[in-house]
Each structure stands twice: as C-alpha cells, then as structure tokens.
C-alpha cells in the first residue's frame, strides 16, 4: 500500500473518529440484527434470538477495540485520551500529586544543583589542553605543610627536573590602570615567561611572553584578558604594540587572551606581566628571590604522571648541588610536594564537596523511596478501577499504556519542579559558596545530571506504577471486582513498611551529619581569635602613584591618615597593620632566632608591620615586656620587635625572651632585631588553624614602606556606621587613594568559617527534607493501615478494647518501624560519619550528644506522625466500622 | 454433517478474500458465504471477523462502501481490490504448496524412508 493513502487513511480516520465509531456501531448492529432475523426465521423467539446473536458474537467491546487497532489510528488517539484521562486522575488526587511532584522535584533538583556545582571542581578536567599533565609543586615546611617556593628553587627545579616539559611561577599583582576614564585597581599576575605555555593557551591576538624579556630590568610588557580588552579598550585590535599606563609606569601591550580563557590559578586576574626577578646573586640569601612566596605550576611530559615526578623531585630535594646553593628556609629537607593541578585546586574544598555529594545522593534515595511508597499506596487504592476497566474490555497493553502516560505526566511535572529548584539551587550555591571555591564561574546547570536524576525517578515511577495494572490484567476480573475493599496484600504492606524503615535510616544518617557539623561550628566560634572582634571596623587603604615610591611620603600619608581617623567622633582607637588576621593575607617570612650568640634556627612566621596603638586597638593582650612606643617608630639603631607567646615558648624555652635577638630572611643587610615584648597568640589563617607564629615590627622599622595597609578602627557602638566618616577623613588627607575591602572583624570571623558553614547550611537543608519525607512516609503507611483496619478496630472496640489500647496499638506499630529504622540508621551513621571527619572541629564523629539529640528529634517527629492516624483509629465508631463493608 | 473444525491460525484473512472475490458482501454475508461454501464444516468466531475485515481494508486488499442489503437496510459492503486479487492468488498458491508438502509427509510409509 502506498504511503500516501496510508497517511490519508490515518488522518481521515483521526479526523473523522466520531464518524468511524458511528459506522462501526452501525455495521455491528446490522450484523447482530441480521443474524437474529435469520434465527427468528428458523423459529427462535425474537427475544431469545437477539440474546443468542449477542452471545455467539462474543465480546463486542473487545471486537471494537481490535477494529480500532486494525485501523492504525490508535496511537495518537489513545495517547490524547490517556493524557486527558491522566490529567483528570492526577487532578482527582491533588494531595497525592502535590506530594509526589514535590518529592520528585526535591530529589532531582537538589541532586542536579549539587552535581552541577561539584562537577567542574572535582570531575571535569580543567579547561586546558591535556589538563591532566598540569601539576602544582610546593615546598614543604618542617611540619610537612605546603609552602610557597622561592624564585631560585623554581630555577633549580626547572633546570634539574626531567619530568616536566615546562614550569612556571607566579604571584599576584594589583596594578592601577590610568587612562581616559578614572583610575581602576585591577587584579593581575606577575608570571614567568613560560606561564601561558605551561597552561597550553597562547594569546589570541599578538604574541606570548618572550623568555629573553624575563630578566631584571627587562622591558615592561603586558598581556590583557579578553574581558579587560573589551571593557577598557573597546576591543580595539590596534592596541597591540601600543602602550598603557599601569602604576605610573608605561607598559607595551603585546597580546590579548582568547575570550574563553579561564585562569584557574587566579580567576579574577585580568592582566599579566613578567616577574623579571634577578637570576644572579644566588648566594645573597636575604633577597626577595629567596623568599618563599611564589606559586609553581608545571606541565609534565607526555606519559609522565605525578607519581613518576614525585621520586624525581624527592631526589632533587635530597641532593643539593654546588651550583644551586640553598638557604635554611629553602633547604627542601622535608622534600618537595607535587600534585595534579586539579587535586591541588580542589584540595581545600574536596572533603566538603564529597560529603555534600553523599548527602544529596541520600536525599535522592529518600525521594525515590518516598515516590515508590506513594505509588504503591495509590496502586492499592486504584485496584478496583483497573479491575473494572479490565472487565470492560481494556487490554493489558492498554492499561499499561495508560499508566505509563500518567506516570510520565507526573515525572514531567516533577522534572519541571526539579529544574526550577536546580536553577534556584545553583544560584544559591554560587552565592553561598566559600571564597576559596575554585572555578565558581564554570558552575552551571548540568544537563546530563538532570537527565540522570529525572531518569531514575521516572524509571522508579514506571516500575512501581505499573504493578497495579499488571495485577488487574492478570487476575480474573471476577476475583477482584466484588471484593470492593482497598486492602493491601500482606506482601505490599511489608514492602511499604520496609521502605519506611529505609527512609528513617537514611534520614537519621543525614541528621547525624548535620548535627555534627552544627556542633563543630559552635565549637569553632567558641575559639578565641586572640583579639576583641566586636565593634572593630577594618578597611584596606592603598597608595597609588609614583610619588609613593618614596618611603617617607608613603609613611607620612599613613601617619596623617591615622591622625585624621582618630579625630572622627565615635572612634576610640585606630591603627594600621600590613596584614590583618582572618583577612586571607599570609605574609610569611623566614625568621632566624639567635642561639647563644651564633646564627640560629630558622622558622616561618607572619610578619606584621604595625603602627603604635595596634595592640590596644585590636585588644591583643601583652604578656611580657612592653608594647611599641612612639619612639620605636623613629629610625633607631636597634629595632624593637614583638613576638607572640607560643613562638617565645618554642624558641626560647626556659629563658626570658625579652632582649633576645632575631633576624628576618628576605631582608639583606638587616641587622638583628631585639625582642622587647611578648603578646598573645592571634589566629591569622582561620579559627581552626592554630599556626599563629608572629613577629611584629613597627611600620617605620621595616625595610620598606608597605604601600597597602589595613586600617583597624575601634568604635563606640556600631562600627559599620562609621564607614563614610572614616573614608572622608582619609580622603581629606589625599582624595586619590583607593579604599577597599571594608568590613567588620565580626564578618571576617564568620567568613573564615565559610566553608564549614556552606557544608552545614546544605546539610541542614537536606536533613530537614529527609526528616519531613520520613515523617510523611510513616504517616502515610500508618494512615493507610488504619483505613484498611477500620473493621478490625471496630470489632476490637465493640469487644471492649479501650481507646487507649487502640491508640497504643497503632502507635506501637509505627514506632516499631521507627525503631528498626533508627537501629539501622545508627550503624550507617557511624560508618558514614567518617566521610565528614575532616569537616569536624573539636567534636568527635561519634559525639554522643549529637547522636542522642538526633535520636530524640527523630523519635519525637515520628511519634507525632504516628499520633495523628492513631487518634483517628481510636475514634472509630464500632457501629459505623462494622457497617463499613 | 461433520463436526466443525476450528479455523487454522492465519487462514481467516485468506477465506475472507476468497469470499469477497465471488462478489461484494457485507460482514454478515462474508460469514454466511464461508459457512455455505465450507458446508458448515468451519467454525468462525464472529467477533474476530470484523477486526480481520478492518485489517484487510487497511492493507488495501479489500474496499468498502455503504449500500442496501437484501432486506432494504443500510449495510457496509466489501469488495476485492486488484491488489487483493493478487494477494489472494499468492496466498492460495502458498497454501496449496504447503498442503501438498504436509500431505506428502503425512502419507509417508516406513518403506519410503
């Protein structure tokens, strides 16, 4: 048959469905009548003839169905019918629909959001060619912790290592761009000439850095990001070769990076210039070239793994060469550390993200269990409907098709809700994310993950939803029809009870996780930071312009600004410091402690250049000796320094630290400094990290003037409210100086725990969801069982059972499920708590208080969930109940 | 009269084609015609007749139009199309070949093996 006529028949039939039905009816009626007439002619009475005609014809409705099938118009038509019927039946049970769609949406949405966030960070390879070959190399401190590398260390590794194709070093750069519009402070990087070669992404316009330019006093060249090029220079291609002004210096623009270039090592960097360090004078140890302050990244040779590079770097670290002398703070005695760049970037956040991934999978599991439960319950309620439809001639295939349509409708609604939640969730995650979360810009809704989540729940929906249809079509209609009850079979009841047990267990695991995180955060905030954080306003004051190259000018500006700030009404104390605790600064120096008059032991310590009044403003207590006096700030032959108490105890055990001498690395020709006082420990990196070795020098007593300093202001009352007045005071001294990163110490404290808080907020959300779903599960099973047992309960109360005993009966049934779930959940929680062990602080993963609290919460909630149906059962009127069937 | 035998699977279509090849018939007429020419030796499920008719029409082997029955009532008449005639030919040939083969097998005596 030709395609055309087939299509026409099909459309004809579809369009004239009503006519076809009419004709079919007429044709069959004609048949029956004609047959009956023939029978009459043979002497059968009319009445009986009609009956016989029908009986001998067989199932008329079934024949019609088969005729419709034969006409091939069924698919589209029944689909439309199924959809309409599906919508009707979904609307008939709004509660069921809402709960199912919400559950599906939560499960799919949360999973998609978390996977979307985690994927680019942990699993996707970095956006560079052969990204697996990129590796980060660190020096290591005596305690094995990672430390930045020195320029000469980089030179030694680059020359001696065979594992690497090329290696680069970099550090941050914050130049101010001056042009037609107002000056703009930019984020950038100082890099060695090999940087873009290592990453494997060359500039799109112009050229890459030239190794011969990367030398002391080399030419000033700069490569711009695509975004900066478009924003500030209108995407002008003739910019290449022209000069721009950065920090009062003229730089030649030699290249522009492609628009898709993602700079994972410094995501906010928009321009790059050459490091131009001094490769000579290797034995002059106390130079910036020997300061451990550079980040090192290398590209491994093809087919060389980090595991193969590791022994080679260890060998290099073990065997110093004459050619490459090493100072004590870069002796590599503890070895060099190497890791893939991907692992290196995600190191800090990996435990939190993996824990979240686990948590969200639990939520998805609970959602699946809940949907299964809901569909099973609904299947039981609809058994009559399907038995009836099967008896009326609906084929097995037809019923299955109908259910598939219905479940797909539910899945589509759930999917829409899930997508919506995922979009919101991803946005929320990016907003909530801790500052050190890498590749935030690459986070987007992950299509495959969404499809996966939706696929799983849909499959479950289909599998579970089809059960009633299969039963109905398998059973003889006669067997199920007259029953009329909505009673679940024992097998089904067992399945649903088991599912509730699983739900309770999963919820308990999540609750324990979030409980442990909550207590960790409590413990963390109970840690004393070492200063008074309340009513402390902080802001970064930067100097801009060539004239500040003169130390005198720079120091004068900060001194005048400080005076102006101190005169602002409401300010009780103010001071400047070169680095601020918990701000993310990490200005570490190797410090040499004199031992018995000889060169001593070297240890890394934070260097603070502070103005007098810093300790009073911050509220850092003095333990011994004295604080800085105004006289210390003036140039003096013997410079006074302060150290923190832990350092004093470690370096000068059993001795009076006052009067001891220390010396800074990275500071050539600087004489010994004298310790005049010991102050309390301060948390620099975060509340959880106890490393707080600190050496304080006066602003004027440092080798150079710090061009960027933190202003700390203590006030009466609300510190943040003083911000405008303080800015005005600083600008009254010099209106061109940028002020950045204004915050309060309280906010910085909170931000330093951002990663834990991030994990906690999400865990809490997941645990709450799990709790609600578990409670809904218990409630659903119990109220279903009470409805089924109405008659039994009626008999019991007719036989004299008290309300109380019936209440107990139902509650006991529910609590047995809870108890079983709790027992399994406890074991699982103990095992799973290992996964979040690294996120905990000051609390054991087996913390009894947390487990008891969670137990109490879960028991309480399930009691309530049992109580409602139990109360309903206890109010059953025996008369009504016995008449029920 | 012999006891009626049940229709072999898949032969109903062929019988319908044969029945209408002798002249246009309505559905009930097809049933009567088959019973008549088989001398009531075939038992046909009436309910299965119409789906088969619809199927054959859908295949383009028979065509239908409304007409008047012997007792002046509106009835749907089926007639064979040229395609249906070819189809009937093929099916009949196949059937005969098959019947011969099967009969040959069933008639085989031990000596012939």
PDB file of N, CA, C and O in Angstrom, chain A residues 1 9 23-24 26-28 30-31 33-35 37-38 56-57 63 66-67 70-71, chain B residues 26 28 31-32 46-47 50-51 54-55 57-59 66 69 71 73-76 78:
ATOM      1  N   UNK A   1       0.851  -1.202   0.000  1.00  0.00           N
ATOM      2  CA  UNK A   1       0.000   0.000   0.000  1.00  0.00           C
ATOM      3  C   UNK A   1       0.879   1.243   0.000  1.00  0.00           C
ATOM      4  O   UNK A   1       1.911   1.309   0.645  1.00  0.00           O
ATOM      5  N   UNK A   9      -5.565   7.648   5.072  1.00  0.00           N
ATOM      6  CA  UNK A   9      -6.465   6.839   5.877  1.00  0.00           C
ATOM      7  C   UNK A   9      -6.293   7.189   7.346  1.00  0.00           C
ATOM      8  O   UNK A   9      -7.265   7.317   8.093  1.00  0.00           O
ATOM      9  N   UNK A  23     -20.043   4.406  12.252  1.00  0.00           N
ATOM     10  CA  UNK A  23     -20.136   3.392  11.201  1.00  0.00           C
ATOM     11  C   UNK A  23     -19.883   2.001  11.763  1.00  0.00           C
ATOM     12  O   UNK A  23     -20.556   1.038  11.386  1.00  0.00           O
ATOM     13  N   UNK A  24     -18.914   1.938  12.662  1.00  0.00           N
ATOM     14  CA  UNK A  24     -18.586   0.645  13.247  1.00  0.00           C
ATOM     15  C   UNK A  24     -19.797   0.123  14.033  1.00  0.00           C
ATOM     16  O   UNK A  24     -20.160  -1.053  13.925  1.00  0.00           O
ATOM     17  N   UNK A  26     -22.913   0.876  13.561  1.00  0.00           N
ATOM     18  CA  UNK A  26     -23.974   0.526  12.616  1.00  0.00           C
ATOM     19  C   UNK A  26     -23.702  -0.837  11.992  1.00  0.00           C
ATOM     20  O   UNK A  26     -24.596  -1.685  11.877  1.00  0.00           O
ATOM     21  N   UNK A  27     -22.436  -1.045  11.629  1.00  0.00           N
ATOM     22  CA  UNK A  27     -22.066  -2.290  10.953  1.00  0.00           C
ATOM     23  C   UNK A  27     -22.288  -3.494  11.867  1.00  0.00           C
ATOM     24  O   UNK A  27     -22.843  -4.511  11.465  1.00  0.00           O
ATOM     25  N   UNK A  28     -21.857  -3.341  13.130  1.00  0.00           N
ATOM     26  CA  UNK A  28     -22.003  -4.453  14.057  1.00  0.00           C
ATOM     27  C   UNK A  28     -23.485  -4.692  14.391  1.00  0.00           C
ATOM     28  O   UNK A  28     -23.931  -5.825  14.524  1.00  0.00           O
ATOM     29  N   UNK A  30     -25.974  -4.099  12.449  1.00  0.00           N
ATOM     30  CA  UNK A  30     -26.545  -4.758  11.277  1.00  0.00           C
ATOM     31  C   UNK A  30     -26.286  -6.259  11.346  1.00  0.00           C
ATOM     32  O   UNK A  30     -27.173  -7.075  11.119  1.00  0.00           O
ATOM     33  N   UNK A  31     -25.042  -6.596  11.704  1.00  0.00           N
ATOM     34  CA  UNK A  31     -24.663  -8.000  11.800  1.00  0.00           C
ATOM     35  C   UNK A  31     -25.559  -8.741  12.796  1.00  0.00           C
ATOM     36  O   UNK A  31     -26.141  -9.781  12.493  1.00  0.00           O
ATOM     37  N   UNK A  33     -28.444  -7.822  14.083  1.00  0.00           N
ATOM     38  CA  UNK A  33     -29.854  -7.856  13.684  1.00  0.00           C
ATOM     39  C   UNK A  33     -30.090  -8.913  12.616  1.00  0.00           C
ATOM     40  O   UNK A  33     -31.038  -9.696  12.686  1.00  0.00           O
ATOM     41  N   UNK A  34     -29.189  -8.927  11.624  1.00  0.00           N
ATOM     42  CA  UNK A  34     -29.358  -9.859  10.507  1.00  0.00           C
ATOM     43  C   UNK A  34     -29.307 -11.309  11.010  1.00  0.00           C
ATOM     44  O   UNK A  34     -30.108 -12.146  10.621  1.00  0.00           O
ATOM     45  N   UNK A  35     -28.392 -11.547  11.930  1.00  0.00           N
ATOM     46  CA  UNK A  35     -28.235 -12.881  12.481  1.00  0.00           C
ATOM     47  C   UNK A  35     -29.495 -13.267  13.268  1.00  0.00           C
ATOM     48  O   UNK A  35     -30.025 -14.376  13.133  1.00  0.00           O
ATOM     49  N   UNK A  37     -32.464 -12.067  12.908  1.00  0.00           N
ATOM     50  CA  UNK A  37     -33.578 -12.302  11.984  1.00  0.00           C
ATOM     51  C   UNK A  37     -33.507 -13.708  11.402  1.00  0.00           C
ATOM     52  O   UNK A  37     -34.522 -14.407  11.287  1.00  0.00           O
ATOM     53  N   UNK A  38     -32.291 -14.123  11.034  1.00  0.00           N
ATOM     54  CA  UNK A  38     -32.122 -15.480  10.497  1.00  0.00           C
ATOM     55  C   UNK A  38     -32.562 -16.525  11.516  1.00  0.00           C
ATOM     56  O   UNK A  38     -33.212 -17.507  11.185  1.00  0.00           O
ATOM     57  N   UNK A  56     -23.264 -15.395  20.753  1.00  0.00           N
ATOM     58  CA  UNK A  56     -22.396 -16.072  19.792  1.00  0.00           C
ATOM     59  C   UNK A  56     -21.382 -15.134  19.165  1.00  0.00           C
ATOM     60  O   UNK A  56     -20.327 -15.562  18.698  1.00  0.00           O
ATOM     61  N   UNK A  57     -21.749 -13.841  19.129  1.00  0.00           N
ATOM     62  CA  UNK A  57     -20.780 -12.880  18.565  1.00  0.00           C
ATOM     63  C   UNK A  57     -19.538 -12.785  19.447  1.00  0.00           C
ATOM     64  O   UNK A  57     -18.424 -12.638  18.970  1.00  0.00           O
ATOM     65  N   UNK A  63     -14.105  -6.632  20.329  1.00  0.00           N
ATOM     66  CA  UNK A  63     -14.021  -6.632  18.870  1.00  0.00           C
ATOM     67  C   UNK A  63     -13.819  -5.216  18.355  1.00  0.00           C
ATOM     68  O   UNK A  63     -13.001  -4.961  17.471  1.00  0.00           O
ATOM     69  N   UNK A  66     -10.347  -4.122  18.831  1.00  0.00           N
ATOM     70  CA  UNK A  66      -9.441  -4.718  17.853  1.00  0.00           C
ATOM     71  C   UNK A  66      -9.614  -4.072  16.495  1.00  0.00           C
ATOM     72  O   UNK A  66      -8.654  -3.920  15.743  1.00  0.00           O
ATOM     73  N   UNK A  67     -10.869  -3.695  16.165  1.00  0.00           N
ATOM     74  CA  UNK A  67     -11.108  -2.984  14.899  1.00  0.00           C
ATOM     75  C   UNK A  67     -10.362  -1.658  14.892  1.00  0.00           C
ATOM     76  O   UNK A  67      -9.709  -1.296  13.920  1.00  0.00           O
ATOM     77  N   UNK A  70      -6.900  -2.262  14.329  1.00  0.00           N
ATOM     78  CA  UNK A  70      -6.627  -2.637  12.948  1.00  0.00           C
ATOM     79  C   UNK A  70      -6.550  -1.409  12.059  1.00  0.00           C
ATOM     80  O   UNK A  70      -5.812  -1.387  11.074  1.00  0.00           O
ATOM     81  N   UNK A  71      -7.312  -0.374  12.432  1.00  0.00           N
ATOM     82  CA  UNK A  71      -7.299   0.812  11.584  1.00  0.00           C
ATOM     83  C   UNK A  71      -6.045   1.655  11.779  1.00  0.00           C
ATOM     84  O   UNK A  71      -5.816   2.597  11.033  1.00  0.00           O
TER      85      UNK A  71
ATOM     86  N   UNK B  26     -21.536  -7.897   2.580  1.00  0.00           N
ATOM     87  CA  UNK B  26     -21.379  -7.225   3.876  1.00  0.00           C
ATOM     88  C   UNK B  26     -20.807  -8.239   4.857  1.00  0.00           C
ATOM     89  O   UNK B  26     -20.677  -9.441   4.535  1.00  0.00           O
ATOM     90  N   UNK B  28     -21.761  -9.746   7.617  1.00  0.00           N
ATOM     91  CA  UNK B  28     -22.551 -10.932   7.943  1.00  0.00           C
ATOM     92  C   UNK B  28     -22.582 -11.873   6.736  1.00  0.00           C
ATOM     93  O   UNK B  28     -22.504 -13.096   6.875  1.00  0.00           O
ATOM     94  N   UNK B  31     -19.572 -14.037   6.528  1.00  0.00           N
ATOM     95  CA  UNK B  31     -19.692 -15.157   7.452  1.00  0.00           C
ATOM     96  C   UNK B  31     -20.545 -16.283   6.836  1.00  0.00           C
ATOM     97  O   UNK B  31     -20.146 -17.450   6.813  1.00  0.00           O
ATOM     98  N   UNK B  32     -21.704 -15.854   6.298  1.00  0.00           N
ATOM     99  CA  UNK B  32     -22.621 -16.838   5.710  1.00  0.00           C
ATOM    100  C   UNK B  32     -21.969 -17.541   4.519  1.00  0.00           C
ATOM    101  O   UNK B  32     -22.066 -18.762   4.357  1.00  0.00           O
ATOM    102  N   UNK B  46     -17.395 -15.087  15.388  1.00  0.00           N
ATOM    103  CA  UNK B  46     -17.963 -13.891  14.750  1.00  0.00           C
ATOM    104  C   UNK B  46     -17.222 -12.625  15.153  1.00  0.00           C
ATOM    105  O   UNK B  46     -17.002 -11.736  14.363  1.00  0.00           O
ATOM    106  N   UNK B  47     -16.827 -12.598  16.442  1.00  0.00           N
ATOM    107  CA  UNK B  47     -16.150 -11.399  16.947  1.00  0.00           C
ATOM    108  C   UNK B  47     -14.835 -11.125  16.246  1.00  0.00           C
ATOM    109  O   UNK B  47     -14.387  -9.978  16.175  1.00  0.00           O
ATOM    110  N   UNK B  50     -14.731  -9.007  12.200  1.00  0.00           N
ATOM    111  CA  UNK B  50     -14.638  -7.568  11.876  1.00  0.00           C
ATOM    112  C   UNK B  50     -13.228  -7.004  11.978  1.00  0.00           C
ATOM    113  O   UNK B  50     -12.793  -6.283  11.084  1.00  0.00           O
ATOM    114  N   UNK B  51     -12.509  -7.341  13.065  1.00  0.00           N
ATOM    115  CA  UNK B  51     -11.112  -6.871  13.089  1.00  0.00           C
ATOM    116  C   UNK B  51     -10.355  -7.308  11.836  1.00  0.00           C
ATOM    117  O   UNK B  51      -9.580  -6.535  11.272  1.00  0.00           O
ATOM    118  N   UNK B  54     -11.391  -5.101   8.918  1.00  0.00           N
ATOM    119  CA  UNK B  54     -10.776  -3.776   9.034  1.00  0.00           C
ATOM    120  C   UNK B  54      -9.298  -3.838   8.669  1.00  0.00           C
ATOM    121  O   UNK B  54      -8.748  -2.942   8.046  1.00  0.00           O
ATOM    122  N   UNK B  55      -8.683  -4.943   9.087  1.00  0.00           N
ATOM    123  CA  UNK B  55      -7.249  -5.099   8.828  1.00  0.00           C
ATOM    124  C   UNK B  55      -7.009  -5.197   7.323  1.00  0.00           C
ATOM    125  O   UNK B  55      -6.149  -4.530   6.766  1.00  0.00           O
ATOM    126  N   UNK B  57      -8.929  -4.157   4.931  1.00  0.00           N
ATOM    127  CA  UNK B  57      -9.229  -2.887   4.268  1.00  0.00           C
ATOM    128  C   UNK B  57      -8.059  -1.927   4.449  1.00  0.00           C
ATOM    129  O   UNK B  57      -7.656  -1.226   3.526  1.00  0.00           O
ATOM    130  N   UNK B  58      -7.522  -1.937   5.686  1.00  0.00           N
ATOM    131  CA  UNK B  58      -6.376  -1.081   5.980  1.00  0.00           C
ATOM    132  C   UNK B  58      -5.192  -1.429   5.070  1.00  0.00           C
ATOM    133  O   UNK B  58      -4.469  -0.550   4.612  1.00  0.00           O
ATOM    134  N   UNK B  59      -5.051  -2.740   4.753  1.00  0.00           N
ATOM    135  CA  UNK B  59      -3.954  -3.183   3.874  1.00  0.00           C
ATOM    136  C   UNK B  59      -4.226  -2.817   2.421  1.00  0.00           C
ATOM    137  O   UNK B  59      -3.332  -2.893   1.582  1.00  0.00           O
ATOM    138  N   UNK B  66     -21.002   1.817   1.542  1.00  0.00           N
ATOM    139  CA  UNK B  66     -22.321   1.555   2.121  1.00  0.00           C
ATOM    140  C   UNK B  66     -23.312   1.296   1.001  1.00  0.00           C
ATOM    141  O   UNK B  66     -23.343   1.980  -0.013  1.00  0.00           O
ATOM    142  N   UNK B  69     -28.991  -3.635   1.789  1.00  0.00           N
ATOM    143  CA  UNK B  69     -28.993  -5.097   1.927  1.00  0.00           C
ATOM    144  C   UNK B  69     -30.256  -5.675   1.291  1.00  0.00           C
ATOM    145  O   UNK B  69     -31.131  -4.924   0.877  1.00  0.00           O
ATOM    146  N   UNK B  71     -32.693  -7.057   2.697  1.00  0.00           N
ATOM    147  CA  UNK B  71     -33.922  -6.668   3.390  1.00  0.00           C
ATOM    148  C   UNK B  71     -34.013  -5.148   3.554  1.00  0.00           C
ATOM    149  O   UNK B  71     -34.519  -4.649   4.553  1.00  0.00           O
ATOM    150  N   UNK B  73     -31.905  -2.725   4.153  1.00  0.00           N
ATOM    151  CA  UNK B  73     -31.291  -1.975   5.235  1.00  0.00           C
ATOM    152  C   UNK B  73     -29.902  -1.536   4.808  1.00  0.00           C
ATOM    153  O   UNK B  73     -29.298  -2.123   3.911  1.00  0.00           O
ATOM    154  N   UNK B  74     -29.448  -0.475   5.486  1.00  0.00           N
ATOM    155  CA  UNK B  74     -28.117   0.031   5.126  1.00  0.00           C
ATOM    156  C   UNK B  74     -27.056  -0.947   5.635  1.00  0.00           C
ATOM    157  O   UNK B  74     -27.095  -1.361   6.800  1.00  0.00           O
ATOM    158  N   UNK B  75     -26.150  -1.355   4.753  1.00  0.00           N
ATOM    159  CA  UNK B  75     -25.091  -2.264   5.198  1.00  0.00           C
ATOM    160  C   UNK B  75     -23.788  -1.884   4.500  1.00  0.00           C
ATOM    161  O   UNK B  75     -23.797  -1.248   3.433  1.00  0.00           O
ATOM    162  N   UNK B  76     -22.705  -2.273   5.095  1.00  0.00           N
ATOM    163  CA  UNK B  76     -21.391  -1.932   4.539  1.00  0.00           C
ATOM    164  C   UNK B  76     -20.913  -3.116   3.717  1.00  0.00           C
ATOM    165  O   UNK B  76     -20.796  -4.234   4.245  1.00  0.00           O
ATOM    166  N   UNK B  78     -18.198  -5.064   1.227  1.00  0.00           N
ATOM    167  CA  UNK B  78     -16.775  -5.174   0.936  1.00  0.00           C
ATOM    168  C   UNK B  78     -16.597  -5.848  -0.410  1.00  0.00           C
ATOM    169  O   UNK B  78     -17.326  -6.771  -0.753  1.00  0.00           O
TER     170      UNK B  78
END
